[in-house]
Amino acid sequence: MGHPEEASRFLANADRAKWHDQTLWMVRQKRDVATGFVSEWEELRSVASAIKEHTLSRLDDYLTEFESNALLNGIKVHWAENADEHNRIVLGILSRRKIDTLVKSKSILTEECHLNDFLQENGIEVIDTDLGERIVQFAKQPPSHIVMPAIHMKRGEISELFHEKLGTEKGNEDATYLTRAARKHLRDKFLKAKAALTGVNFAIAETGGFVVCTNEGNADMGVHLADVHIASMGIEKLIPRWEDLGVFTRILARSGTGQAITNYTSHFHKPRKGQELHLILVDNGRTKQLGREHFRSSLKCIRCGACMNTCPVYRRSGGFSYKSTVPGPIGSILSPGIDLKKYSSLPFASSLCGSCSDVCPVKINIHDQLYRWRQEIMQHNNGQVQGKIFSRMAGFLLASPFWYRVLSSMVTGISKVFPGALKNSFLVWGNQREFPPVPRQTFRDWFDQNAGKG
Amino acid sequence: MKIGLFIPCYIDQFYPRVGIATHQLLVKLGCDVHYVREQTCCGQPLANSGYEDSSRSCANRFINNFSDFDFTVTPSGSCAYHVRHHYDFIQQTSDVVHVRNSTLELTEFIVDVLKKPLPKVTFPHKVGLHSGCHGLRGLRLAAASETKESAFNKVEELLNAVDGLELVYPERLDECCGFGGTFSVKEEKVSVAMGNDRIHGFLEKDVAYITSADMSCLMHLDGLIRRQGLLVQVVHVAEILNESVYGAS
Ligand code: SF4
């Protein structure tokens, strides 16, 4: 099933869809308020975009600079070309130390690599320690949003889930009560875990260190107690200099949740005494995307989630309707680069309203790239020769004044004479909408009779 | 100054009143308006569906039709946006560059080029303004709510000069109406949900009319309004400015 079918399913429950839309719209409003306090907001966006663009243009240089500085700091650096390599590196590190449990803070990259499944198949227990991620892990679901993984679930459902998994009181939906229960449960896991995995929000080439942003402090809790810290990062997470960091910490949380800054901004530069610190640099298709002229800038993304919150389609279709690790507008321009066929409906899951591009703190022209992917998809879709022939015909006919007239009058007289594809479109339009009333004369007729004279 | 009038296909066929209002308004404003009878479609529906390549001849014809004019003016933000923003897939001859630079949406043409006061008109009604996304975020007819630029709105500027008109916005200032061309049928359910939400945003504000500089958004909203028998009417900005709103006193 493509996006339209999944979206229809989501919308079939009108109350929930409305709730989902309003919840995320509220986050967008918080973002508006938070960014409104920063008078130089637009300038910040431009600077952030320029830094990222520059970094991508010399990514190889910055990566090697970063690696050598990280090595000097005592970090063990690994390179993974794809998801499989990444997962094996993690498993290797754990096996060597005979570790069988891993606490993990939020990392969309490990979702992308399906690390949890892989480790569990290899006998390792993985505990997601971000509250939202723990919730979806209990529910055996992927995250539906990159910043708020369980945003699709109502409090009652979480209470039910916690009752089942953590033995909380049935029917107690009090948020404080539930988070306390989760905290207690996780504390126990933290104390026992020998290894902790974190994501990376920003890695700094100049210093060889990296920064992890969380709201719950769960990354620190894991890392500070464990003997082994593994950090996984996509190679696009680099920034050149220490002084660039402030630009990004100022835009990240404001864009994503409307906070001035995430509650925790944790800096890691070298292993603690007696601790092993591993950093895995993952490509997994990023170099390919870097080589695609029109889509390169999608790698500027700092995963703030703002484009999801603002997207009128995402809000009304839910994260799962995209069936890709990163949903929403940014997912719709990243995913086709991973599997064009599988994700071919995503670039069309947009009205091209452009709100994503205007909200994006690093100024990715998301809606332009959606348009561009549409061209790529139609050029590649060998299955649909019909569509291609039809479009050629339409292109030819619409360019000819004569045929344009004929076609137009057919449209106004509608359907009987029409080829299937068009007729279907008409029928779909008419499901819930009236057709425009057909006027007595067209503009052109009017012009000929009135203004055109003399 | 020679003005070429571009009337998009759906306005020609379904909403000639909008084409007429645009023509009459430009004449009232003292413009030398020409309507090229050989005009067809700008190619946007094909290109937005991923068939940019097949729309090449539409684009070339558009250029041929309008290269002799100082400005090409159209009552559709979305068509103007397509010509200005997407016509880089055809060879950039001097004609193409000229037409792309001089194709303007009606309200921006009045505000930015003519810079003339409008003839006095009256429209004593509560009117909700819907900003079509291509006009808003594509042509920057107004500051979008996402950006922190200082506020401006070219369409509002014109409507503010209309006597008796009370202009209001829905709670969600400039959310998309869900038309999006082929999106409206490819993603029918989402499109309809967006349209209904938009309409209710206006109904909450008790408007008698919903207006926009883009008729395609209004066509979608009107389809929903009429199917549900709602008490609100859509009207293009040009009709208000030309004082030719059908059925209005
Ligand atoms: S594309 Fe932009 S808005 Fe969307 S998640 Fe990435 S940085 Fe945030």
PDB file of N, CA, C and O and ligand atoms in Angstrom, chain A residues 146 255 298 300-308 330 356 359-364 366, ligand 1:
ATOM      1  N   ILE A 146      10.221  11.634  14.518  1.00  0.00           N
ATOM      2  CA  ILE A 146      11.631  11.492  14.878  1.00  0.00           C
ATOM      3  C   ILE A 146      11.987  12.174  16.192  1.00  0.00           C
ATOM      4  O   ILE A 146      12.986  11.857  16.802  1.00  0.00           O
ATOM      5  N   SER A 255      13.087  24.959  16.948  1.00  0.00           N
ATOM      6  CA  SER A 255      12.349  24.480  15.780  1.00  0.00           C
ATOM      7  C   SER A 255      11.531  23.242  16.105  1.00  0.00           C
ATOM      8  O   SER A 255      10.407  23.083  15.649  1.00  0.00           O
ATOM      9  N   SER A 298      19.519  17.814   1.049  1.00  0.00           N
ATOM     10  CA  SER A 298      18.691  17.122   2.048  1.00  0.00           C
ATOM     11  C   SER A 298      19.569  16.649   3.207  1.00  0.00           C
ATOM     12  O   SER A 298      19.082  16.406   4.308  1.00  0.00           O
ATOM     13  N   LYS A 300      21.593  18.371   4.801  1.00  0.00           N
ATOM     14  CA  LYS A 300      21.787  19.434   5.797  1.00  0.00           C
ATOM     15  C   LYS A 300      20.928  19.189   7.037  1.00  0.00           C
ATOM     16  O   LYS A 300      21.134  19.820   8.077  1.00  0.00           O
ATOM     17  N   CYS A 301      19.965  18.308   6.896  1.00  0.00           N
ATOM     18  CA  CYS A 301      18.954  18.099   7.946  1.00  0.00           C
ATOM     19  C   CYS A 301      19.562  17.824   9.323  1.00  0.00           C
ATOM     20  O   CYS A 301      20.461  17.010   9.465  1.00  0.00           O
ATOM     21  N   ILE A 302      19.042  18.528  10.331  1.00  0.00           N
ATOM     22  CA  ILE A 302      19.499  18.281  11.704  1.00  0.00           C
ATOM     23  C   ILE A 302      18.444  17.512  12.507  1.00  0.00           C
ATOM     24  O   ILE A 302      18.522  17.448  13.736  1.00  0.00           O
ATOM     25  N   ARG A 303      17.459  16.963  11.819  1.00  0.00           N
ATOM     26  CA  ARG A 303      16.429  16.112  12.450  1.00  0.00           C
ATOM     27  C   ARG A 303      15.696  16.799  13.601  1.00  0.00           C
ATOM     28  O   ARG A 303      15.526  16.227  14.668  1.00  0.00           O
ATOM     29  N   CYS A 304      15.269  18.015  13.344  1.00  0.00           N
ATOM     30  CA  CYS A 304      14.552  18.735  14.390  1.00  0.00           C
ATOM     31  C   CYS A 304      13.074  18.360  14.421  1.00  0.00           C
ATOM     32  O   CYS A 304      12.393  18.562  15.414  1.00  0.00           O
ATOM     33  N   GLY A 305      12.561  17.884  13.297  1.00  0.00           N
ATOM     34  CA  GLY A 305      11.165  17.446  13.253  1.00  0.00           C
ATOM     35  C   GLY A 305      10.170  18.544  12.919  1.00  0.00           C
ATOM     36  O   GLY A 305       8.968  18.282  12.813  1.00  0.00           O
ATOM     37  N   ALA A 306      10.646  19.777  12.728  1.00  0.00           N
ATOM     38  CA  ALA A 306       9.717  20.887  12.493  1.00  0.00           C
ATOM     39  C   ALA A 306       8.893  20.698  11.217  1.00  0.00           C
ATOM     40  O   ALA A 306       7.725  21.070  11.162  1.00  0.00           O
ATOM     41  N   CYS A 307       9.526  20.099  10.198  1.00  0.00           N
ATOM     42  CA  CYS A 307       8.781  19.952   8.947  1.00  0.00           C
ATOM     43  C   CYS A 307       7.624  18.968   9.101  1.00  0.00           C
ATOM     44  O   CYS A 307       6.622  19.063   8.401  1.00  0.00           O
ATOM     45  N   MET A 308       7.765  18.028  10.015  1.00  0.00           N
ATOM     46  CA  MET A 308       6.653  17.115  10.280  1.00  0.00           C
ATOM     47  C   MET A 308       5.515  17.852  10.966  1.00  0.00           C
ATOM     48  O   MET A 308       4.354  17.713  10.607  1.00  0.00           O
ATOM     49  N   ILE A 330      10.726  15.649   5.094  1.00  0.00           N
ATOM     50  CA  ILE A 330      12.137  15.319   4.899  1.00  0.00           C
ATOM     51  C   ILE A 330      12.286  13.838   4.553  1.00  0.00           C
ATOM     52  O   ILE A 330      13.082  13.466   3.692  1.00  0.00           O
ATOM     53  N   CYS A 356       7.062  23.345   4.780  1.00  0.00           N
ATOM     54  CA  CYS A 356       8.250  22.639   5.292  1.00  0.00           C
ATOM     55  C   CYS A 356       9.523  23.432   5.013  1.00  0.00           C
ATOM     56  O   CYS A 356      10.381  23.585   5.884  1.00  0.00           O
ATOM     57  N   VAL A 359       9.785  26.482   7.252  1.00  0.00           N
ATOM     58  CA  VAL A 359       9.949  26.221   8.676  1.00  0.00           C
ATOM     59  C   VAL A 359      11.341  25.643   8.959  1.00  0.00           C
ATOM     60  O   VAL A 359      11.868  25.759  10.059  1.00  0.00           O
ATOM     61  N   CYS A 360      11.948  25.034   7.959  1.00  0.00           N
ATOM     62  CA  CYS A 360      13.210  24.307   8.153  1.00  0.00           C
ATOM     63  C   CYS A 360      14.332  25.242   8.604  1.00  0.00           C
ATOM     64  O   CYS A 360      14.652  26.216   7.942  1.00  0.00           O
ATOM     65  N   PRO A 361      14.945  24.949   9.751  1.00  0.00           N
ATOM     66  CA  PRO A 361      15.959  25.853  10.288  1.00  0.00           C
ATOM     67  C   PRO A 361      17.260  25.857   9.488  1.00  0.00           C
ATOM     68  O   PRO A 361      18.075  26.756   9.673  1.00  0.00           O
ATOM     69  N   VAL A 362      17.450  24.857   8.628  1.00  0.00           N
ATOM     70  CA  VAL A 362      18.655  24.883   7.794  1.00  0.00           C
ATOM     71  C   VAL A 362      18.296  25.115   6.324  1.00  0.00           C
ATOM     72  O   VAL A 362      19.078  24.833   5.419  1.00  0.00           O
ATOM     73  N   LYS A 363      17.068  25.609   6.136  1.00  0.00           N
ATOM     74  CA  LYS A 363      16.623  26.065   4.814  1.00  0.00           C
ATOM     75  C   LYS A 363      16.756  25.021   3.708  1.00  0.00           C
ATOM     76  O   LYS A 363      17.260  25.346   2.616  1.00  0.00           O
ATOM     77  N   ILE A 364      16.354  23.811   3.967  1.00  0.00           N
ATOM     78  CA  ILE A 364      16.331  22.825   2.880  1.00  0.00           C
ATOM     79  C   ILE A 364      15.100  23.125   2.022  1.00  0.00           C
ATOM     80  O   ILE A 364      14.009  23.321   2.563  1.00  0.00           O
ATOM     81  N   ILE A 366      12.745  21.743   0.660  1.00  0.00           N
ATOM     82  CA  ILE A 366      12.093  20.425   0.645  1.00  0.00           C
ATOM     83  C   ILE A 366      11.051  20.317  -0.472  1.00  0.00           C
ATOM     84  O   ILE A 366      11.023  19.338  -1.211  1.00  0.00           O
TER      85      ILE A 366
HETATM   86  S1  SF4 C   1      14.334  18.900   7.052  1.00  0.00           S
HETATM   87 FE1  SF4 C   1      14.635  20.772   8.222  1.00  0.00          FE
HETATM   88  S2  SF4 C   1      12.709  20.955   9.372  1.00  0.00           S
HETATM   89 FE2  SF4 C   1      12.773  18.831   8.663  1.00  0.00          FE
HETATM   90  S3  SF4 C   1      13.719  17.703  10.313  1.00  0.00           S
HETATM   91 FE3  SF4 C   1      15.378  18.305   8.933  1.00  0.00          FE
HETATM   92  S4  SF4 C   1      16.155  20.222   9.750  1.00  0.00           S
HETATM   93 FE4  SF4 C   1      14.172  19.888  10.704  1.00  0.00          FE
END
